[in-house]
Amino acid sequence: MENGIESHDVAEDRLYTEDGTLNIHKNPASKKKTGRWKACRFILGNECCERLAYYGMSTNLVNYLHTRFHQSNATAANNVTTWSGTCYLTPLLGAFLADSYMGRYWTIASFSIIYVIGMTLLTFSAIAPGLKPSCDANGCHPTLGQTSVCFIGLYLIALGTGGIKPCVSSFGADQFDENDVTERKMKSSFFNWFYLVINIGSLVASSVLVWIQTNVGWGWGFGIPAVAMIIAIIFFFFGSKWYRLQLPGGSPLTRICQVIVAACRKAGKQVPDNKSLLYETADAESNIKGCRKLQHTNTLKFLDKAAIEAEPEHSTSWPNSWRLCTVTQIEELKSVIHLLPVWASLIAFATVYSQMNTMFVLQGNTMDQHIGPNFKIPSASLSLFDTLSVIFWAPIYDRIIVPSARKFTGHEQGFSQLQRIGIGLIISIISMIVAGILEVVRLHMVRRNNYYDLETVPMSIFWQVPQYFIVGAAEVFTNIGQMEFFYGQAPDAMKSLCAALSLTTTALGNYASTLLLFIVTKITTTHGRIGWIPDNLNRGHLDYFFWLLSVLSLLNFLVYLWISNRYTYKRTRH
C-alpha cells in the first residue's frame, strides 16, 4: 500500500516542473501545459519585433545626428556609442528589480511601456512642427530644445530597454526545466534560435527601414519601429498562460553585502578543515527563494568565514544573516566574482562590434553606394550582411558544427561555452584586419588619383561585405556563447543580474570606443595635424584606427586564454 502511495506521489511530482517555477496564476507550473517551445514562440516573436524596433532606430542613428542635427562625424559617432553604451548599462537596474522584487515577466511588461513612450517621442521629434529641426539648402539648424527632445526620447528608450534586455533571454531559458535532461538540451538550442530571431529583426531594420529613413523620411523611419514595439508587447502578453515564472529571490545586493559583512566580522576566526561544519540549512532547498543549494568550493576562502557558526548563533533557530550566512549564499557571491575576469575580457570584443554602427558606416559613406544607375544603398544598410551572416551561421552551428565537434571534443554541446567565446574573439580580430586592409586599398586609390576632395571614391561599397560577414560569424560564437555562459554560471536567484552583467560588456565596449576615439583624435590632431579620423576621411588614416583595434584585441585574447584556462564551472547540489 505504501509503495502504491509513493508511486502515485512520484507521478504527481512529474506533472510539475522541478525547478520551482510557477504559472501566471502563481500555481506550480505544469510540465505539459506550460513552458518549452510552446511558450518560447511568443518570447521569440516579442524579441524579433523589439529588436526590429531597436535596430530600426539605432542602425542609421549616426547619419540622423549628422544630417538633421548638424553634428560632425566624431561627435555623432561619440553620441551614438555613448547612448548605445547606456542601453547596455541600464539593464543592471532592470535586472536588479527582476531578481529582487518584480520577477522577469512583470519587469519586461513594465519597462516595455517606457520603451514605447521613448519611441513615440523620438518619432514626434522627426515629424512634428516645432520639434523637427528646420532645414534649407545650407543644411539643418536644430535648436537646443529640439535637440533636447530628441535625446530625451533616446534615453527613455535606453531606460526601457534596460528592463527588457537582461530579462527576455533569461525568461526564455526559464521555460526549460534544468532538472529535466530533455529540456536541458532544448535550452542550449534556445539561445541559438533566440539570437537568430534577434538578427531577423535586425535584417528588416538594416535593409527596409534604413532605406525608408534615407529615401522616404525619418518620420516613417522611426514611426514603423514604434509600431513594431507595440506589436512586441502584444506578442508578449498573448503567451502569458503558457509561461513559467521564477520567483524573485530578494535583493541579491543585500545578500552579497551580508556575506562580506559577516566574513569581516569573523576575520580572526579559522575556517574548519571539515567544510561540513560550515553553516547550511538542513532543508533540501536553500534559504534563498527560487535557488538550489550550491556545493562548497575551495576558492576565496576568506568568504567562508561568514559560515562559521559561533555558539550563540548555533543555538538560534533563525540566525542573523549579517552575522551568519549559508554556504549557498557564500557560493552565490563566489560565482559572481569568478565571472568578473571573463566579463572584463569580453569588453574588447564589444569595442570591435560597436564599429559596425560607427566607423564602418562612415567608411561606407566615402564609397560608391550605387546598385545600377538609379538605386543607391545607404551605407548603414550594409549591416544587413552581418545579420545575414548570423542567420547563416546560427543554424549551421546548431545542426552541423556542434554534432561534428562533439565527436572530437566529447562535450555535449560540441565546444564548452568558454571555447566557443574564444573562437569568436579570434574571428573578431580577423574582421578588424580585413576592415583595415580595405581602408588601405581605398586610401591608395585616393592618393593615386588625387580623389582627396571627392565625396565618394569610385570603389563599390560592397567591398565592405567581408568585414560585416566576419563580424557576424564572430557574434554567433562569442555573443551566443556569452549569453549561455552567464545564464548557466549564474546562481538561480541572480540570472537576470548576471545577464545584465553580460550586457554591460557591450556598454563598456561602446564607452571604450568613445574614449579610444577621443584619445586618438586628441593625440593625432596636435600641432595642426589633420588626424586619423577627420570629417574628410580621404585625408585621414582610418586604417590606423583599425590596426590599433586589431592589436588591442589580440592582446585581450591572450589574457582571455589565461583566464579561461583557470576557470572552474559552477556545481549545484541535486
XYZ file of C-alpha atoms in Angstrom:
574
model
C 0.000 0.000 0.000
C 2.811 2.359 0.935
C 4.573 1.623 -2.374
C 1.364 2.424 -4.228
C 1.083 5.762 -2.453
C 4.731 6.504 -3.157
C 4.332 5.724 -6.889
C 1.289 7.978 -7.009
C 3.275 10.813 -5.372
C 6.132 10.436 -7.875
C 3.637 10.505 -10.751
C 2.078 13.647 -9.256
C 5.532 15.280 -8.949
C 6.259 14.629 -12.615
C 3.210 16.658 -13.583
C 5.038 19.800 -12.450
C 8.449 21.330 -13.080
C 11.208 20.507 -10.612
C 12.891 23.905 -10.634
C 10.231 25.710 -8.591
C 8.684 27.675 -11.460
C 5.057 28.833 -11.269
C 2.429 29.633 -13.873
C 0.880 33.069 -14.331
C -1.672 32.278 -11.596
C 1.172 31.573 -9.098
C 0.464 27.825 -9.027
C 3.129 25.138 -9.682
C 3.907 25.089 -13.414
C 2.632 22.052 -15.318
C 5.288 20.273 -17.390
C 2.838 19.575 -20.211
C 0.788 22.755 -20.288
C 3.499 25.384 -19.757
C 6.976 26.233 -20.923
C 9.142 24.618 -23.591
C 8.799 25.786 -27.176
C 5.054 26.457 -26.882
C 5.868 29.372 -24.564
C 9.071 30.367 -26.333
C 7.326 31.072 -29.641
C 5.754 34.165 -28.018
C 9.026 35.193 -26.382
C 10.880 34.801 -29.688
C 8.166 36.749 -31.534
C 8.366 39.512 -28.944
C 12.148 39.656 -29.231
C 12.073 39.735 -33.037
C 9.726 42.763 -33.055
C 11.580 44.521 -30.219
C 14.934 44.100 -31.972
C 13.402 45.335 -35.230
C 12.328 48.444 -33.316
C 15.708 48.925 -31.660
C 17.892 48.366 -34.715
C 15.451 50.199 -36.970
C 16.033 53.254 -34.829
C 19.742 52.797 -33.955
C 21.379 51.403 -37.119
C 21.247 54.685 -39.015
C 21.312 56.957 -35.961
C 24.820 58.249 -36.679
C 23.635 59.592 -40.054
C 20.466 61.075 -38.484
C 22.512 63.063 -35.982
C 24.999 64.053 -38.680
C 22.408 65.318 -41.185
C 19.463 66.528 -39.065
C 21.399 67.837 -36.057
C 24.468 69.085 -37.914
C 26.946 67.069 -35.813
C 30.459 66.262 -37.016
C 31.465 62.655 -37.772
C 33.344 62.291 -34.487
C 30.602 63.969 -32.398
C 27.811 61.906 -33.980
C 29.805 58.682 -33.553
C 30.530 59.529 -29.917
C 26.888 60.361 -29.204
C 25.770 57.049 -30.728
C 28.317 54.957 -28.829
C 27.574 56.777 -25.553
C 23.825 56.287 -25.972
C 24.289 52.687 -27.099
C 26.522 52.091 -24.090
C 23.769 53.437 -21.827
C 21.313 50.994 -23.440
C 23.559 48.201 -22.195
C 24.143 49.743 -18.766
C 20.531 50.313 -17.718
C 19.923 46.521 -17.712
C 21.626 46.490 -14.303
C 18.623 48.387 -12.942
C 16.082 46.196 -14.724
C 17.862 43.010 -13.650
C 18.003 44.133 -10.021
C 14.254 44.801 -9.973
C 13.518 41.489 -11.730
C 15.638 39.327 -9.424
C 14.707 41.174 -6.250
C 11.045 42.154 -6.402
C 9.126 42.129 -9.683
C 10.183 38.928 -11.430
C 11.165 38.813 -15.091
C 7.616 38.766 -16.503
C 6.421 41.994 -14.848
C 9.763 43.752 -15.385
C 9.557 43.130 -19.135
C 5.919 44.280 -19.213
C 6.562 47.493 -17.222
C 9.691 48.670 -18.999
C 8.143 47.986 -22.409
C 5.709 50.853 -21.728
C 8.617 53.258 -21.096
C 10.218 51.999 -24.304
C 7.091 52.821 -26.362
C 6.908 56.318 -24.857
C 10.518 56.936 -25.868
C 9.942 55.646 -29.409
C 6.849 57.848 -29.750
C 8.732 60.957 -28.577
C 11.600 60.252 -30.986
C 9.112 59.885 -33.849
C 7.446 63.200 -32.957
C 10.874 64.875 -32.892
C 11.283 63.850 -36.535
C 7.845 64.898 -37.841
C 6.121 67.379 -35.511
C 6.378 71.089 -36.421
C 8.405 72.885 -33.782
C 10.056 69.666 -32.633
C 11.611 68.889 -36.033
C 14.796 70.890 -36.939
C 14.277 73.337 -39.807
C 16.349 72.559 -42.917
C 17.308 74.580 -46.024
C 19.912 74.440 -48.780
C 22.647 75.093 -46.232
C 21.633 72.156 -44.039
C 19.572 71.713 -40.870
C 19.519 74.139 -37.947
C 18.357 72.426 -34.728
C 17.599 74.463 -31.634
C 18.678 73.416 -28.144
C 15.076 72.473 -27.327
C 14.731 70.292 -30.421
C 17.999 68.521 -29.649
C 16.846 68.004 -26.064
C 13.554 66.399 -27.153
C 15.415 64.014 -29.447
C 17.834 62.948 -26.720
C 15.093 62.642 -24.073
C 13.358 60.191 -26.417
C 16.603 58.301 -26.988
C 17.386 57.977 -23.285
C 13.812 56.920 -22.445
C 14.398 54.115 -24.944
C 17.679 53.357 -23.169
C 15.794 53.102 -19.867
C 13.022 50.972 -21.383
C 15.442 48.544 -22.958
C 17.100 48.200 -19.550
C 14.165 46.180 -18.294
C 13.900 44.033 -21.414
C 17.453 43.103 -22.428
C 18.522 41.269 -19.233
C 15.187 39.531 -18.747
C 13.997 38.224 -22.116
C 16.786 35.704 -22.757
C 16.686 34.527 -19.132
C 12.890 34.403 -19.214
C 13.052 32.246 -22.339
C 15.590 29.911 -20.714
C 13.306 29.673 -17.662
C 10.805 27.841 -19.874
C 13.078 24.771 -19.823
C 13.456 22.782 -16.599
C 17.157 22.471 -15.721
C 16.410 19.236 -13.821
C 14.890 17.560 -16.897
C 17.569 16.097 -19.221
C 15.468 16.571 -22.378
C 14.582 20.169 -21.559
C 18.172 20.967 -20.605
C 19.281 20.077 -24.154
C 16.465 22.226 -25.573
C 17.718 25.167 -23.521
C 21.091 25.116 -25.282
C 19.335 25.300 -28.676
C 17.079 28.083 -27.394
C 19.994 30.539 -27.120
C 20.955 29.866 -30.767
C 17.403 30.440 -32.014
C 16.957 33.425 -29.698
C 19.975 35.113 -31.262
C 18.728 34.117 -34.704
C 15.392 35.955 -34.297
C 17.258 38.991 -32.973
C 19.045 39.110 -36.289
C 15.909 38.528 -38.340
C 14.555 41.712 -36.737
C 17.869 43.396 -37.404
C 17.790 42.262 -41.048
C 14.471 44.004 -41.720
C 15.721 47.082 -39.852
C 19.052 47.416 -41.653
C 17.549 46.860 -45.097
C 13.947 48.069 -45.333
C 13.871 50.633 -42.509
C 17.236 52.227 -43.287
C 16.140 52.615 -46.913
C 12.871 54.224 -45.762
C 14.764 56.627 -43.466
C 17.114 57.643 -46.271
C 14.655 57.819 -49.170
C 11.178 58.372 -47.675
C 11.750 60.255 -44.432
C 12.757 59.959 -40.805
C 9.153 60.184 -39.625
C 8.234 56.923 -41.336
C 11.659 55.533 -40.488
C 11.068 55.987 -36.747
C 7.278 55.530 -36.780
C 7.449 51.955 -38.094
C 9.834 50.838 -35.291
C 7.459 52.425 -32.760
C 4.581 50.332 -34.148
C 6.833 47.246 -34.111
C 7.435 47.802 -30.402
C 3.686 47.908 -29.743
C 3.329 44.613 -31.629
C 6.154 43.171 -29.486
C 4.184 43.936 -26.317
C 1.035 42.315 -27.751
C 3.043 39.196 -28.650
C 4.435 39.006 -25.140
C 1.070 39.207 -23.363
C -0.573 36.683 -25.699
C 1.700 33.957 -24.346
C 1.044 34.638 -20.655
C -0.928 31.474 -19.870
C 1.906 29.264 -21.174
C 4.765 30.943 -19.306
C 6.770 29.513 -16.417
C 7.729 32.185 -13.895
C 10.674 32.092 -11.499
C 10.020 33.642 -8.103
C 12.130 36.732 -7.306
C 14.633 35.715 -4.619
C 15.004 39.036 -2.802
C 17.762 41.587 -3.199
C 20.970 39.911 -4.435
C 22.938 43.027 -3.473
C 21.752 42.655 0.128
C 22.858 39.012 0.192
C 26.257 39.945 -1.221
C 26.715 42.639 1.425
C 25.659 40.207 4.172
C 28.393 37.733 3.180
C 31.057 40.453 3.109
C 29.967 41.923 6.472
C 29.695 38.503 8.162
C 33.116 37.432 6.832
C 34.748 40.672 8.001
C 33.216 40.282 11.473
C 34.900 36.867 11.742
C 38.175 37.849 10.100
C 40.128 36.476 13.079
C 38.453 33.040 13.048
C 39.882 29.933 11.395
C 37.849 28.119 8.723
C 37.495 24.462 9.796
C 39.208 21.791 7.683
C 35.941 19.833 7.682
C 33.781 22.008 5.438
C 30.628 20.147 6.507
C 30.876 22.159 9.735
C 30.128 25.345 7.812
C 26.543 26.548 8.198
C 23.907 25.390 5.713
C 20.172 24.887 6.071
C 19.011 21.345 6.799
C 16.171 21.591 4.253
C 16.503 20.198 0.741
C 16.099 23.729 -0.647
C 18.312 26.678 0.187
C 17.037 29.606 2.244
C 17.162 31.803 -0.877
C 13.785 31.723 -2.611
C 13.979 30.032 -6.019
C 17.638 28.974 -5.638
C 19.084 25.459 -5.455
C 21.866 24.711 -2.989
C 25.417 25.170 -4.256
C 28.378 22.943 -3.434
C 31.230 24.393 -1.416
C 34.354 25.367 -3.374
C 37.866 25.893 -2.028
C 38.410 29.285 -3.670
C 38.104 32.722 -1.994
C 38.411 31.041 1.415
C 38.117 34.300 3.332
C 34.403 34.446 2.429
C 33.898 31.023 4.065
C 34.335 32.744 7.419
C 30.777 34.072 7.007
C 29.502 30.483 7.513
C 31.476 29.733 10.706
C 28.975 29.107 13.491
C 29.688 30.726 16.851
C 27.965 29.285 19.931
C 25.212 31.938 20.288
C 24.447 31.663 16.558
C 24.369 27.869 16.686
C 21.633 27.932 19.290
C 19.481 30.373 17.329
C 16.724 28.932 15.124
C 16.853 31.876 12.700
C 20.401 33.314 12.705
C 21.064 36.940 11.822
C 22.120 36.906 8.143
C 24.521 39.803 8.790
C 26.410 37.547 11.213
C 25.949 34.038 9.782
C 25.409 33.112 6.108
C 24.768 29.761 4.451
C 27.318 28.042 2.215
C 24.943 28.574 -0.732
C 24.798 32.315 -0.086
C 28.608 32.457 0.031
C 28.961 30.367 -3.125
C 26.480 32.699 -4.817
C 28.902 35.577 -4.278
C 31.880 33.420 -5.311
C 30.111 32.552 -8.580
C 29.690 36.228 -9.434
C 33.327 37.021 -8.535
C 34.528 34.144 -10.742
C 32.544 35.593 -13.650
C 34.226 39.008 -13.431
C 37.560 38.178 -15.171
C 35.702 36.557 -18.097
C 33.352 39.550 -18.168
C 36.268 42.016 -18.315
C 37.948 40.136 -21.157
C 34.833 40.495 -23.342
C 34.851 44.304 -23.364
C 37.364 44.394 -26.241
C 35.025 42.305 -28.408
C 32.197 44.754 -27.729
C 34.509 47.606 -28.771
C 35.132 45.886 -32.091
C 31.423 45.147 -32.547
C 30.467 48.802 -31.948
C 32.447 49.834 -35.040
C 29.657 48.470 -37.269
C 27.346 51.338 -36.324
C 30.062 53.997 -36.404
C 33.351 53.605 -38.305
C 32.062 51.017 -40.778
C 29.169 53.376 -41.647
C 31.462 56.397 -42.005
C 33.855 54.325 -44.126
C 30.919 53.267 -46.306
C 29.822 56.896 -46.742
C 33.038 57.538 -48.710
C 32.424 54.695 -51.187
C 30.175 54.252 -54.229
C 26.769 53.202 -52.893
C 25.010 52.710 -56.251
C 23.420 49.474 -57.427
C 22.802 50.140 -61.085
C 22.243 53.671 -62.401
C 19.277 54.660 -60.215
C 19.337 52.801 -56.894
C 21.606 53.892 -54.044
C 22.050 51.731 -50.945
C 22.511 53.589 -47.620
C 25.883 52.793 -46.043
C 24.189 51.800 -42.767
C 22.285 49.093 -44.657
C 25.500 47.108 -45.121
C 24.973 45.851 -41.559
C 22.371 43.526 -43.082
C 25.323 41.362 -44.179
C 26.285 40.991 -40.543
C 22.707 39.893 -39.914
C 22.698 37.509 -42.889
C 25.924 36.066 -41.563
C 24.310 35.339 -38.184
C 21.217 33.877 -39.866
C 23.556 31.701 -41.958
C 25.877 30.566 -39.164
C 23.450 30.098 -36.234
C 21.572 27.075 -37.644
C 24.785 25.674 -39.166
C 26.445 25.876 -35.761
C 23.472 24.204 -34.071
C 22.867 21.474 -36.672
C 26.305 20.805 -38.209
C 29.214 22.250 -36.213
C 28.028 21.035 -32.780
C 27.423 17.397 -33.826
C 30.758 17.318 -35.684
C 32.703 18.932 -32.833
C 31.051 16.577 -30.333
C 32.847 13.627 -31.959
C 36.253 15.209 -31.307
C 35.734 17.023 -28.004
C 33.306 14.625 -26.318
C 31.495 17.702 -24.988
C 27.664 17.572 -25.002
C 27.500 20.974 -26.718
C 30.442 20.430 -29.095
C 32.506 23.178 -27.512
C 32.454 24.366 -23.946
C 30.965 27.833 -23.569
C 34.396 29.375 -22.956
C 35.876 27.644 -26.018
C 33.023 28.979 -28.128
C 33.629 32.519 -26.877
C 37.367 32.221 -27.570
C 36.790 31.159 -31.195
C 34.610 34.239 -31.649
C 37.333 36.508 -30.248
C 39.797 35.187 -32.845
C 37.296 35.779 -35.663
C 36.697 39.364 -34.428
C 40.414 40.129 -34.766
C 40.260 38.943 -38.372
C 37.324 41.300 -39.034
C 39.362 44.330 -37.939
C 42.308 43.244 -40.090
C 40.014 42.915 -43.128
C 38.488 46.373 -42.457
C 41.989 47.844 -42.167
C 43.121 46.258 -45.439
C 40.072 47.670 -47.241
C 40.838 51.156 -45.925
C 44.473 50.854 -47.060
C 43.284 49.956 -50.576
C 40.725 52.790 -50.553
C 43.269 55.398 -49.436
C 45.760 54.131 -52.025
C 43.134 54.809 -54.715
C 42.572 58.298 -53.264
C 46.290 59.164 -53.351
C 46.939 57.635 -56.759
C 44.057 59.513 -58.428
C 44.004 62.652 -56.266
C 40.464 61.937 -55.023
C 41.018 63.844 -51.774
C 38.044 66.165 -52.204
C 35.619 63.669 -53.734
C 32.625 62.889 -51.524
C 32.665 59.247 -52.672
C 35.517 57.421 -54.391
C 34.701 55.113 -57.350
C 35.002 51.965 -55.290
C 31.936 49.814 -54.600
C 30.639 49.826 -51.036
C 30.145 46.073 -51.382
C 33.877 45.635 -50.706
C 32.759 46.109 -47.088
C 30.686 42.911 -47.155
C 33.527 40.594 -45.960
C 34.193 42.599 -42.782
C 30.464 42.640 -41.892
C 30.118 38.932 -42.650
C 33.119 38.056 -40.469
C 31.762 40.129 -37.555
C 28.512 38.139 -37.876
C 30.418 34.849 -37.606
C 32.203 36.186 -34.506
C 28.815 37.051 -32.967
C 27.489 33.505 -33.381
C 30.405 32.206 -31.351
C 31.066 34.967 -28.823
C 27.693 36.627 -28.160
C 25.616 33.436 -28.051
C 28.312 31.646 -26.040
C 28.437 34.610 -23.680
C 24.638 34.591 -23.139
C 24.621 30.862 -22.429
C 27.722 31.066 -20.206
C 26.423 33.861 -17.974
C 22.976 32.268 -17.670
C 24.420 28.827 -16.895
C 27.029 30.029 -14.404
C 24.739 32.480 -12.623
C 23.184 31.420 -9.296
C 19.473 30.658 -9.697
C 18.356 33.837 -7.925
C 20.757 36.056 -9.921
C 20.000 35.006 -13.522
C 18.784 38.445 -14.640
C 21.556 40.276 -12.804
C 24.259 38.134 -14.408
C 22.578 38.527 -17.820
C 22.742 42.293 -17.225
C 26.384 41.945 -16.194
C 26.983 40.210 -19.515
C 25.274 43.076 -21.364
C 27.427 45.687 -19.634
C 30.376 44.421 -21.684
C 28.589 45.973 -24.668
C 28.054 49.190 -22.706
C 31.681 49.392 -21.665
C 32.754 48.406 -25.180
C 30.842 51.389 -26.556
C 32.277 53.673 -23.887
C 35.755 52.270 -24.589
C 35.235 53.040 -28.278
C 34.190 56.593 -27.380
C 37.229 57.031 -25.109
C 39.597 55.468 -27.624
C 38.253 57.718 -30.386
C 38.623 60.763 -28.119
C 42.225 59.870 -27.236
C 43.138 59.092 -30.839
C 41.582 62.365 -32.030
C 43.376 64.386 -29.328
C 46.772 62.830 -29.970
C 46.643 62.782 -33.764
C 45.349 66.357 -34.197
C 48.080 68.079 -32.186
C 50.387 70.639 -33.815
C 47.868 71.392 -36.565
C 47.763 67.848 -37.989
C 44.552 66.600 -39.633
C 44.389 63.456 -37.512
C 43.353 59.878 -38.180
C 39.583 60.487 -38.369
C 38.790 63.953 -39.810
C 35.455 64.895 -41.385
C 37.071 64.229 -44.769
C 38.225 60.625 -44.304
C 40.101 60.778 -47.616
C 42.703 62.900 -45.836
C 42.787 60.775 -42.692
C 44.027 57.364 -41.590
C 41.044 55.299 -40.505
C 43.182 52.250 -41.300
C 45.464 53.106 -38.367
C 42.419 53.040 -36.056
C 41.508 49.555 -37.307
C 45.121 48.367 -36.796
C 45.049 49.724 -33.250
C 41.845 47.772 -32.508
C 43.404 44.624 -34.008
C 46.441 44.834 -31.740
C 44.362 45.574 -28.630
C 42.031 42.669 -29.461
C 44.968 40.287 -29.877
C 46.421 41.278 -26.501
C 42.972 40.843 -24.962
C 42.666 37.347 -26.472
C 45.940 36.267 -24.858
C 44.633 37.456 -21.482
C 41.352 35.629 -22.139
C 43.220 32.360 -22.769
C 44.883 32.624 -19.372
C 41.579 33.449 -17.631
C 39.514 30.712 -19.321
C 42.108 28.027 -18.557
C 41.822 28.821 -14.846
C 38.014 28.952 -14.715
C 36.062 26.260 -12.823
C 32.425 25.726 -13.787
C 29.673 26.051 -11.143
C 28.348 22.938 -9.422
C 24.891 22.622 -7.866
C 23.569 20.113 -5.355
C 20.803 17.970 -6.865
